[in-house]
Short mmCIF file of C-alpha atoms and ligand atoms in Angstrom, two decimals:
data_model
loop_
_atom_site.label_atom_id
_atom_site.label_comp_id
_atom_site.label_asym_id
_atom_site.label_seq_id
_atom_site.Cartn_x
_atom_site.Cartn_y
_atom_site.Cartn_z
CA MET D 1 0.36 0.10 0.18
CA ASN D 2 1.21 3.57 -0.88
CA PHE D 3 0.38 6.17 1.90
CA PRO D 4 1.76 9.81 1.46
CA GLU D 5 5.02 9.95 3.30
CA LYS D 6 4.01 12.78 5.48
CA PHE D 7 0.79 10.55 6.59
CA LEU D 8 -0.48 11.07 9.87
CA TRP D 9 -0.48 8.03 11.78
CA GLY D 10 -1.50 7.96 15.61
CA GLY D 11 -5.04 7.47 17.72
CA ALA D 12 -7.75 9.00 19.11
CA VAL D 13 -9.63 9.61 22.45
CA ALA D 14 -11.83 11.58 24.22
CA ALA D 15 -11.51 13.72 27.33
CA ASN D 16 -14.73 12.30 29.34
CA GLN D 17 -13.81 8.90 28.47
CA LEU D 18 -10.86 8.36 30.15
CA GLU D 19 -8.92 11.35 32.40
CA GLY D 20 -11.19 10.58 35.69
CA ALA D 21 -10.60 13.72 37.98
CA TYR D 22 -14.04 14.52 37.27
CA ASN D 23 -13.82 17.31 40.18
CA GLU D 24 -10.21 17.96 40.65
CA ASP D 25 -8.69 21.56 40.28
CA GLY D 26 -11.85 23.50 39.87
CA LYS D 27 -13.43 21.34 36.52
CA GLY D 28 -17.09 22.02 36.40
CA LEU D 29 -19.48 19.05 36.04
CA SER D 30 -20.34 18.10 32.33
CA ILE D 31 -22.93 16.00 31.15
CA GLN D 32 -21.16 12.77 31.13
CA ASP D 33 -20.69 12.93 34.87
CA VAL D 34 -24.38 12.56 35.32
CA LEU D 35 -24.94 9.42 32.27
CA PRO D 36 -23.28 6.38 34.20
CA HIS D 37 -24.83 4.23 31.98
CA GLY D 38 -24.16 5.90 28.21
CA LEU D 39 -26.90 6.40 26.18
CA LYS D 40 -28.23 2.85 27.67
CA GLY D 41 -29.60 4.41 30.93
CA PRO D 42 -31.48 7.26 32.71
CA ARG D 43 -29.65 10.36 33.70
CA THR D 44 -28.49 11.03 37.56
CA ASP D 45 -29.07 14.65 39.61
CA VAL D 46 -25.54 14.21 40.60
CA PRO D 47 -22.27 12.15 39.87
CA THR D 48 -22.59 8.56 41.14
CA GLU D 49 -20.21 5.99 42.01
CA ASP D 50 -21.28 3.52 39.45
CA ASN D 51 -20.02 5.98 36.87
CA LEU D 52 -16.70 4.81 35.41
CA LYS D 53 -16.10 8.35 33.71
CA LEU D 54 -15.38 10.09 37.14
CA LYS D 55 -12.28 7.81 37.72
CA GLY D 56 -11.95 7.05 33.74
CA ILE D 57 -8.39 5.26 33.50
CA ASP D 58 -6.89 8.33 35.28
CA PHE D 59 -5.06 10.01 32.31
CA TYR D 60 -5.40 13.20 34.41
CA HIS D 61 -2.56 11.78 36.39
CA ARG D 62 -0.72 9.43 34.47
CA TYR D 63 -0.80 11.03 30.60
CA LYS D 64 3.17 11.29 31.07
CA GLU D 65 3.67 7.38 31.03
CA ASP D 66 0.60 7.02 28.61
CA ILE D 67 1.70 9.45 25.70
CA ARG D 68 5.53 7.75 26.42
CA MET D 69 3.89 4.58 25.20
CA PHE D 70 2.24 6.44 21.74
CA ALA D 71 5.27 7.57 21.04
CA GLU D 72 7.09 4.26 21.64
CA MET D 73 4.51 3.04 19.21
CA GLY D 74 5.71 5.87 16.45
CA PHE D 75 2.44 7.81 16.54
CA LYS D 76 2.48 11.15 14.64
CA VAL D 77 -0.37 13.01 15.95
CA PHE D 78 -2.94 12.25 18.90
CA ARG D 79 -6.22 13.41 19.00
CA THR D 80 -7.89 14.56 22.29
CA SER D 81 -10.21 16.79 23.20
CA ILE D 82 -10.24 19.24 25.76
CA ALA D 83 -13.09 19.37 29.13
CA TRP D 84 -15.30 22.45 27.92
CA SER D 85 -16.10 22.23 31.52
CA ARG D 86 -12.29 22.19 32.78
CA ILE D 87 -11.69 25.74 31.39
CA PHE D 88 -15.76 27.47 31.84
CA PRO D 89 -16.93 25.14 34.69
CA HIS D 90 -20.28 26.16 34.26
CA GLY D 91 -19.60 27.35 30.46
CA ASP D 92 -21.15 31.08 31.22
CA GLU D 93 -18.41 32.09 32.91
CA GLU D 94 -15.96 35.57 31.63
CA GLU D 95 -12.93 33.79 32.75
CA PRO D 96 -11.48 31.02 32.38
CA ASN D 97 -10.13 28.37 35.03
CA GLU D 98 -6.02 28.71 34.95
CA LYS D 99 -5.69 25.27 36.20
CA GLY D 100 -7.45 23.39 33.74
CA LEU D 101 -5.71 25.61 31.08
CA GLN D 102 -2.33 24.40 32.49
CA PHE D 103 -3.30 21.05 32.35
CA TYR D 104 -3.56 21.02 28.72
CA ASP D 105 -0.51 22.86 28.51
CA ASP D 106 1.84 20.12 29.99
CA LEU D 107 -0.06 17.87 27.73
CA PHE D 108 0.64 19.42 24.84
CA ASP D 109 4.41 20.15 25.87
CA THR D 110 4.61 16.40 26.29
CA CYS D 111 2.97 15.45 23.28
CA ARG D 112 5.54 17.89 21.27
CA GLN D 113 8.38 16.55 23.41
CA TYR D 114 7.82 13.11 21.47
CA GLY D 115 7.39 14.83 18.16
CA ILE D 116 3.78 14.04 18.37
CA GLU D 117 1.42 16.57 16.44
CA PRO D 118 -1.84 17.46 19.23
CA MET D 119 -5.44 17.34 17.46
CA VAL D 120 -8.19 18.73 19.60
CA THR D 121 -11.49 18.47 19.66
CA ILE D 122 -13.41 21.26 20.95
CA SER D 123 -16.59 19.48 21.98
CA HIS D 124 -16.56 16.17 22.15
CA TYR D 125 -19.79 14.76 24.18
CA GLU D 126 -18.97 17.06 27.49
CA THR D 127 -21.10 19.97 27.16
CA PRO D 128 -20.99 21.70 31.08
CA LEU D 129 -24.03 20.14 32.75
CA TYR D 130 -24.70 23.86 33.56
CA LEU D 131 -25.50 25.11 29.96
CA ALA D 132 -27.74 22.15 29.73
CA GLU D 133 -29.98 22.07 32.66
CA LYS D 134 -29.80 26.45 32.76
CA TYR D 135 -29.58 27.21 29.33
CA HIS D 136 -30.86 23.48 27.48
CA GLY D 137 -28.38 23.22 25.46
CA TRP D 138 -28.03 23.92 21.89
CA THR D 139 -31.44 24.93 21.81
CA ASN D 140 -30.51 28.52 23.46
CA ARG D 141 -28.66 30.81 20.82
CA LYS D 142 -26.67 31.85 23.68
CA LEU D 143 -24.61 28.89 23.47
CA ILE D 144 -22.99 30.10 20.34
CA ASP D 145 -21.46 33.14 21.98
CA PHE D 146 -20.42 31.05 25.30
CA TYR D 147 -18.48 28.33 22.83
CA LEU D 148 -16.99 31.32 20.88
CA ARG D 149 -15.68 32.60 24.09
CA TYR D 150 -13.84 29.15 24.97
CA ALA D 151 -12.86 28.42 21.51
CA LYS D 152 -11.11 32.11 21.49
CA THR D 153 -9.42 30.67 25.00
CA ILE D 154 -8.00 27.63 23.96
CA PHE D 155 -7.12 28.77 20.43
CA THR D 156 -5.25 32.30 21.98
CA ARG D 157 -3.78 30.21 24.66
CA TYR D 158 -2.26 26.70 22.66
CA LYS D 159 -1.66 28.97 19.24
CA ASP D 160 1.94 27.98 18.79
CA LYS D 161 1.29 24.31 20.22
CA VAL D 162 -1.71 23.27 18.21
CA LYS D 163 -2.22 23.11 15.14
CA TYR D 164 -5.12 21.06 14.45
CA TRP D 165 -8.98 21.52 15.56
CA LEU D 166 -11.84 19.97 15.08
CA THR D 167 -15.17 22.11 15.85
CA PHE D 168 -17.87 19.20 17.17
CA ASN D 169 -17.47 15.31 17.59
CA GLU D 170 -20.00 13.65 15.36
CA ILE D 171 -21.90 16.88 14.95
CA ASN D 172 -24.73 14.68 13.11
CA SER D 173 -25.04 12.32 16.12
CA ILE D 174 -27.18 15.05 17.45
CA LEU D 175 -30.33 13.56 15.42
CA GLU D 176 -30.76 10.37 17.72
CA SER D 177 -28.99 11.77 20.92
CA PRO D 178 -29.47 15.37 21.82
CA PHE D 179 -28.22 15.30 25.17
CA MET D 180 -24.89 13.54 24.80
CA SER D 181 -24.55 15.31 21.47
CA GLY D 182 -26.43 18.59 22.08
CA GLY D 183 -26.50 19.41 25.93
CA ILE D 184 -30.35 19.59 25.34
CA PRO D 185 -32.17 17.67 28.41
CA ALA D 186 -34.63 15.74 26.33
CA SER D 187 -34.60 12.76 24.56
CA LYS D 188 -35.37 12.12 20.89
CA GLU D 189 -39.06 11.77 21.01
CA GLU D 190 -39.69 14.74 23.66
CA LEU D 191 -38.21 17.15 21.45
CA SER D 192 -39.72 18.49 18.94
CA GLU D 193 -38.29 18.50 15.12
CA ALA D 194 -38.23 22.55 15.16
CA ASP D 195 -36.07 22.63 18.00
CA LEU D 196 -34.19 20.25 17.24
CA TYR D 197 -33.08 22.06 13.96
CA GLN D 198 -32.81 25.23 15.75
CA ALA D 199 -30.36 23.75 17.96
CA ILE D 200 -28.13 21.92 15.01
CA HIS D 201 -28.31 25.45 13.12
CA HIS D 202 -26.71 27.17 16.49
CA GLU D 203 -23.85 24.27 16.23
CA LEU D 204 -23.28 25.01 12.84
CA VAL D 205 -23.35 28.68 13.20
CA ALA D 206 -20.85 28.22 15.98
CA SER D 207 -18.63 25.77 14.02
CA ALA D 208 -18.46 28.15 11.18
CA LEU D 209 -17.79 31.70 13.33
CA ALA D 210 -14.91 28.90 15.33
CA THR D 211 -13.15 28.50 11.97
CA LYS D 212 -13.08 31.86 10.83
CA LEU D 213 -11.99 33.24 14.36
CA GLY D 214 -9.18 30.45 14.59
CA HIS D 215 -8.00 31.42 10.93
CA GLU D 216 -7.70 34.82 12.66
CA ILE D 217 -5.53 34.05 15.51
CA ASN D 218 -3.33 32.09 13.49
CA PRO D 219 -3.53 31.60 9.87
CA GLU D 220 -1.91 28.17 9.92
CA PHE D 221 -4.85 26.52 11.98
CA GLN D 222 -6.09 23.98 9.87
CA ILE D 223 -9.55 23.24 11.33
CA GLY D 224 -11.78 20.23 10.26
CA CYS D 225 -15.31 19.38 11.03
CA MET D 226 -16.09 16.01 12.36
CA VAL D 227 -19.10 13.78 11.17
CA LEU D 228 -20.01 10.23 11.87
CA ALA D 229 -19.95 8.65 8.83
CA MET D 230 -22.19 5.69 8.09
CA PRO D 231 -22.88 4.76 4.47
CA ILE D 232 -26.39 3.62 4.00
CA TYR D 233 -26.70 1.45 1.19
CA PRO D 234 -30.31 0.44 -0.43
CA LEU D 235 -31.46 -3.09 1.22
CA THR D 236 -32.72 -4.25 -2.33
CA PRO D 237 -32.14 -2.75 -5.54
CA ASP D 238 -35.99 -1.85 -5.70
CA PRO D 239 -36.00 1.84 -6.58
CA SER D 240 -38.19 2.86 -3.38
CA ASP D 241 -35.31 1.50 -1.60
CA VAL D 242 -32.54 3.16 -3.15
CA ILE D 243 -34.43 6.57 -3.22
CA CYS D 244 -35.17 5.78 0.92
CA SER D 245 -31.14 4.98 1.18
CA MET D 246 -30.79 8.80 -0.60
CA GLU D 247 -32.82 10.40 1.64
CA GLN D 248 -31.35 9.12 4.61
CA ASN D 249 -28.04 9.53 3.94
CA GLN D 250 -28.81 13.29 2.98
CA ARG D 251 -30.34 13.50 6.79
CA ASN D 252 -27.22 12.61 8.19
CA GLU D 253 -24.77 14.33 5.58
CA MET D 254 -26.41 17.96 5.61
CA PHE D 255 -24.02 18.87 8.55
CA LEU D 256 -21.19 18.06 6.25
CA ALA D 257 -22.84 20.04 3.26
CA VAL D 258 -22.89 22.53 5.35
CA GLN D 259 -19.63 22.85 6.94
CA ALA D 260 -18.06 22.19 3.40
CA ARG D 261 -19.45 24.25 1.43
CA GLY D 262 -20.93 27.02 3.54
CA GLU D 263 -24.46 26.46 2.98
CA TYR D 264 -27.64 24.49 3.28
CA PRO D 265 -28.21 21.81 0.46
CA GLY D 266 -31.79 22.28 -1.65
CA TYR D 267 -32.42 18.26 -0.05
CA ALA D 268 -32.19 20.38 3.40
CA LYS D 269 -34.15 22.99 2.50
CA ARG D 270 -36.97 21.10 1.23
CA TYR D 271 -36.80 18.63 3.92
CA PHE D 272 -37.64 22.08 6.54
CA GLN D 273 -40.78 22.96 4.26
CA ASP D 274 -42.03 19.66 3.90
CA HIS D 275 -41.73 19.31 7.54
CA ARG D 276 -42.89 22.78 8.32
CA ILE D 277 -39.45 23.34 10.35
CA HIS D 278 -38.98 27.30 10.17
CA ILE D 279 -35.31 28.33 11.15
CA HIS D 280 -34.66 31.42 13.36
CA MET D 281 -31.51 32.88 11.41
CA GLU D 282 -30.06 35.70 12.41
CA ASP D 283 -29.02 38.92 10.30
CA GLY D 284 -25.56 37.69 9.02
CA ASP D 285 -25.92 33.73 9.63
CA GLU D 286 -26.15 32.95 6.19
CA GLN D 287 -22.64 35.20 5.66
CA ALA D 288 -21.17 33.20 8.96
CA LEU D 289 -21.67 29.75 7.38
CA ARG D 290 -19.84 30.48 4.54
CA ASN D 291 -16.82 30.18 6.76
CA THR D 292 -15.90 26.53 5.36
CA VAL D 293 -13.99 23.85 6.94
CA ASP D 294 -10.42 23.44 5.83
CA PHE D 295 -10.20 19.37 5.98
CA ILE D 296 -13.29 17.16 6.43
CA SER D 297 -12.41 14.32 9.50
CA PHE D 298 -14.85 11.45 10.61
CA SER D 299 -15.85 8.69 12.74
CA TYR D 300 -16.11 5.30 10.93
CA TYR D 301 -17.07 2.22 12.15
CA VAL D 302 -20.28 0.65 10.63
CA SER D 303 -22.66 0.73 7.61
CA VAL D 304 -26.38 -0.36 7.36
CA CYS D 305 -29.21 -0.41 4.95
CA ALA D 306 -32.61 1.50 4.46
CA THR D 307 -35.99 -0.07 3.01
CA ALA D 308 -38.97 1.80 2.01
CA ASP D 309 -41.11 -1.39 3.00
CA PRO D 310 -42.20 -1.03 6.69
CA LYS D 311 -42.48 -5.04 6.73
CA LYS D 312 -38.43 -5.06 6.47
CA ASN D 313 -37.76 -1.98 8.10
CA LYS D 314 -36.20 -3.33 11.49
CA ARG D 315 -33.51 -1.41 12.91
CA GLY D 316 -30.39 -3.49 14.34
CA GLU D 317 -27.74 -2.37 17.12
CA GLY D 318 -24.62 -0.50 16.04
CA ASN D 319 -23.43 3.02 16.69
CA LEU D 320 -25.25 6.14 17.80
CA LEU D 321 -27.24 6.35 14.16
CA GLY D 322 -27.99 2.88 13.02
CA GLY D 323 -30.03 1.40 10.31
CA VAL D 324 -31.53 -1.91 8.96
CA PRO D 325 -28.46 -4.77 9.49
CA ASN D 326 -27.21 -5.99 6.05
CA PRO D 327 -27.76 -9.56 5.42
CA TYR D 328 -24.12 -9.54 3.68
CA LEU D 329 -21.90 -8.10 7.02
CA LYS D 330 -20.68 -10.13 10.15
CA SER D 331 -20.88 -7.88 13.61
CA SER D 332 -18.78 -7.03 16.45
CA GLU D 333 -19.60 -8.60 19.56
CA TRP D 334 -21.75 -5.58 20.46
CA GLY D 335 -23.28 -5.94 17.23
CA TRP D 336 -21.96 -3.20 14.92
CA GLN D 337 -21.35 -4.68 11.63
CA ILE D 338 -18.16 -4.46 10.18
CA ASP D 339 -17.75 -3.50 6.35
CA PRO D 340 -14.01 -2.33 5.45
CA GLN D 341 -15.03 -1.49 2.12
CA GLY D 342 -17.27 0.93 3.18
CA LEU D 343 -14.51 3.04 4.26
CA ARG D 344 -13.10 3.07 0.44
CA TYR D 345 -16.70 4.13 -0.21
CA VAL D 346 -17.09 7.06 2.65
CA LEU D 347 -13.67 8.40 1.31
CA ASN D 348 -14.72 8.13 -2.56
CA ASP D 349 -17.85 9.87 -1.89
CA PHE D 350 -16.91 12.51 0.26
CA TRP D 351 -13.91 13.51 -1.94
CA ASP D 352 -16.17 13.49 -5.24
CA LYS D 353 -18.85 15.32 -3.37
CA TYR D 354 -16.70 18.08 -1.29
CA GLN D 355 -12.88 18.36 -2.88
CA LYS D 356 -11.49 18.96 0.78
CA PRO D 357 -8.65 16.78 2.03
CA LEU D 358 -10.08 13.78 4.42
CA PHE D 359 -9.06 12.75 7.79
CA ILE D 360 -10.30 9.46 9.30
CA VAL D 361 -10.22 10.32 13.29
CA GLU D 362 -12.11 7.23 14.25
CA ASN D 363 -12.25 3.51 13.67
CA GLY D 364 -11.95 0.39 15.64
CA LEU D 365 -13.28 -2.63 17.00
CA GLY D 366 -14.77 -2.48 20.37
CA ALA D 367 -13.98 -6.16 22.12
CA ALA D 368 -13.96 -8.01 25.70
CA ASP D 369 -9.82 -8.52 25.80
CA GLU D 370 -8.61 -11.84 27.69
CA LEU D 371 -5.64 -10.29 29.37
CA VAL D 372 -2.96 -13.44 29.41
CA GLU D 373 0.37 -14.32 30.96
CA LEU D 374 3.50 -14.82 29.14
CA PRO D 375 5.94 -17.25 30.21
CA ASP D 376 8.51 -14.78 31.07
CA GLY D 377 6.08 -13.24 33.41
CA THR D 378 4.64 -10.17 31.31
CA LYS D 379 1.27 -9.66 30.41
CA THR D 380 -0.70 -9.18 26.99
CA VAL D 381 -3.50 -9.42 25.23
CA ASN D 382 -3.34 -11.72 21.91
CA ASP D 383 -5.51 -9.80 20.40
CA ASP D 384 -5.62 -11.03 16.35
CA TYR D 385 -9.31 -10.09 16.04
CA ARG D 386 -8.26 -6.53 16.50
CA ILE D 387 -5.39 -6.30 14.34
CA ASP D 388 -7.30 -8.51 11.53
CA TYR D 389 -10.09 -5.90 11.48
CA MET D 390 -7.65 -2.44 11.53
CA ARG D 391 -5.77 -4.66 8.37
CA GLU D 392 -8.70 -4.72 6.36
CA HIS D 393 -9.57 -1.25 7.20
CA LEU D 394 -6.15 0.59 6.03
CA LYS D 395 -6.17 -1.98 3.04
CA GLN D 396 -9.05 0.03 2.20
CA VAL D 397 -7.89 3.31 3.12
CA GLY D 398 -4.54 2.17 0.69
CA GLU D 399 -7.33 1.47 -1.97
CA ALA D 400 -9.19 5.04 -1.61
CA ILE D 401 -5.68 6.80 -1.89
CA ALA D 402 -5.06 4.94 -5.33
CA ASP D 403 -8.08 6.34 -6.29
CA GLY D 404 -6.81 9.58 -5.97
CA VAL D 405 -8.24 10.82 -2.48
CA PRO D 406 -6.18 12.89 -0.75
CA VAL D 407 -5.98 11.60 2.72
CA MET D 408 -4.49 13.32 5.29
CA GLY D 409 -4.12 10.61 8.39
CA TYR D 410 -5.72 7.88 10.17
CA THR D 411 -6.24 7.72 14.09
CA SER D 412 -7.56 5.09 15.65
CA TRP D 413 -10.22 5.14 18.11
CA GLY D 414 -9.39 4.39 21.89
CA CYS D 415 -5.89 3.44 21.29
CA ILE D 416 -5.83 3.35 25.05
CA ASP D 417 -8.48 1.12 26.74
CA LEU D 418 -11.21 4.10 28.02
CA VAL D 419 -15.08 4.05 28.90
CA SER D 420 -17.18 3.33 26.10
CA ALA D 421 -19.55 6.36 24.58
CA SER D 422 -22.67 4.28 24.05
CA THR D 423 -22.42 2.06 26.77
CA ALA D 424 -20.62 3.42 29.80
CA GLU D 425 -18.57 0.42 30.65
CA MET D 426 -14.88 -1.05 30.17
CA ARG D 427 -15.28 -4.31 29.00
CA LYS D 428 -15.63 -3.26 25.46
CA ARG D 429 -12.21 -2.41 24.94
CA TYR D 430 -10.83 -0.46 21.46
CA GLY D 431 -6.88 0.19 22.78
CA PHE D 432 -3.54 -0.70 21.82
CA ILE D 433 -2.72 -0.89 25.33
CA TYR D 434 -4.94 -2.63 28.10
CA VAL D 435 -6.06 -0.82 31.01
CA ASP D 436 -6.26 -2.95 34.20
CA ARG D 437 -9.64 -1.42 35.55
CA ASN D 438 -13.06 -3.31 35.21
CA ASN D 439 -16.89 -2.65 34.80
CA ASP D 440 -17.28 -3.02 38.52
CA GLY D 441 -14.46 -0.38 39.41
CA SER D 442 -11.94 -2.64 40.52
CA GLY D 443 -8.41 -2.77 38.96
CA THR D 444 -4.70 -1.44 39.48
CA LEU D 445 -5.14 0.89 36.39
CA GLU D 446 -1.75 -0.57 35.13
CA ARG D 447 -0.70 -0.49 31.38
CA TYR D 448 -0.08 -3.49 29.43
CA ARG D 449 0.98 -3.52 25.33
CA LYS D 450 -1.31 -5.83 23.53
CA LYS D 451 0.20 -7.71 20.54
CA SER D 452 -1.85 -4.96 18.17
CA PHE D 453 0.60 -2.65 19.88
CA TYR D 454 3.36 -4.19 17.83
CA TRP D 455 1.69 -4.56 15.03
CA TYR D 456 0.97 -0.93 14.51
CA GLN D 457 4.36 -0.17 15.53
CA HIS D 458 5.31 -2.17 12.58
CA VAL D 459 2.47 -0.28 10.45
CA ILE D 460 3.62 2.82 11.17
CA LYS D 461 7.39 2.20 11.06
CA THR D 462 7.05 0.84 7.32
CA ASN D 463 4.30 3.97 6.81
CA GLY D 464 1.52 1.38 6.06
CA ARG D 465 3.68 -0.74 3.08
CA GLU D 466 3.82 -3.81 5.63
CA LEU D 467 0.16 -3.98 7.26
C1 BGP U 1 -17.98 7.98 18.58
C2 BGP U 1 -17.64 8.83 19.61
C3 BGP U 1 -16.72 8.33 20.55
C4 BGP U 1 -16.82 6.81 20.93
C5 BGP U 1 -16.56 5.71 19.59
C6 BGP U 1 -17.37 4.55 19.89
O1 BGP U 1 -19.46 7.43 18.47
O2 BGP U 1 -17.54 9.67 18.88
O3 BGP U 1 -16.64 8.97 21.96
O4 BGP U 1 -16.68 6.11 22.16
O5 BGP U 1 -18.01 6.33 19.22
O6 BGP U 1 -18.31 3.93 20.43
P1 BGP U 1 -18.66 3.49 21.90
O7 BGP U 1 -17.71 3.62 22.95
O8 BGP U 1 -19.58 3.54 22.25
O9 BGP U 1 -17.79 1.98 21.44
#
């Protein structure tokens, strides 16, 4: 496989899923601190002990050791998020929390020491809880100002340390999870489509204005959008299924179209009209949206199908969006269907439509690993299944590059084991590094190199020539 010379190999995480230290050094509560069971269970009023994220994998205190291990694998880039509530504990303060800023100074300095380029997600499912409770999250236009104040603070502070920025993690997942994704304290069923799309509009304006602001602060910044990419294939060649899949794809992809092209596409305007959705726009919003991103980043785990036939329209497991299972594909232990070729498809599709460089910022296999002891006493995980998964996906990235798609890099999800987002458990592991922590909260937090650690190290060393 021929990967470009400067290809950015690395791994990705999110603050709330690994840092822990949920109330240290002035950090405020985030929505994750009251979601002990992820999307699968109810919210609590206050943080409760069964919430594994409160301690995470204690990255807040152990990041130096962890980054050293990433460097040992040869990472060129490390994607993490800044926990918004470390910088602005409530979200609406005038002044930031210095101790929170200091933590990320140290973290980025450590990355740079090892020649690892940090990539920062500004908002990764961790809106300050106060903004959710007091302002009803992104349904409130005031969130645009709070977000921009936060963005300005971190852009200015880290302008010489961070070059790559992503505005919102999986921005389109708000369609399914308004609370986790948009800080809106309501379920999908409770929220009207008018309020949902108003919140989306606020996020899109915020993302565009942050892109503009970032470029003013440092013209060298590379600022990307981040979407959940999930091709929706027609379940059969019946033209009604084809149109059904087209419309469902458009619903997810509208976010990308606005951020990459700078305006709402025709199909979105039609959708708003047909569904009597009136988005309240203020003067200057349309102009603001024209600040398009420098590149497109996305997560890719699954593909699904769509059908116009109500009898066959049965939703399967998998990812935050989801759809009808594909009869040709196998699933992971958590029911997520595995489709390496779908990644080549997405890369080609996005490049053809938007003509912006692409970055795969999440991909990987969540599996229950078994820690075993080798004769020499060291412990490891023989995760050949993870290696197979990643090899097959990387082959397809190579195919897309051969198709002429400009791919900037690849950061595998959860490069070190962390708490899962949808189910908030430790048992579902993605890492090259095993962390001794279990669903019941027990464990020493020791780190162990899995077999995939050495495999990925070799992939990076050979720049993907040997997978
Ligand atoms: C994406 C999120 C991540 C992440 C990943 C895996 O949707 O951006 O935060 O966790 O999916 O999902 P899970 O942790 O539920 O297995």
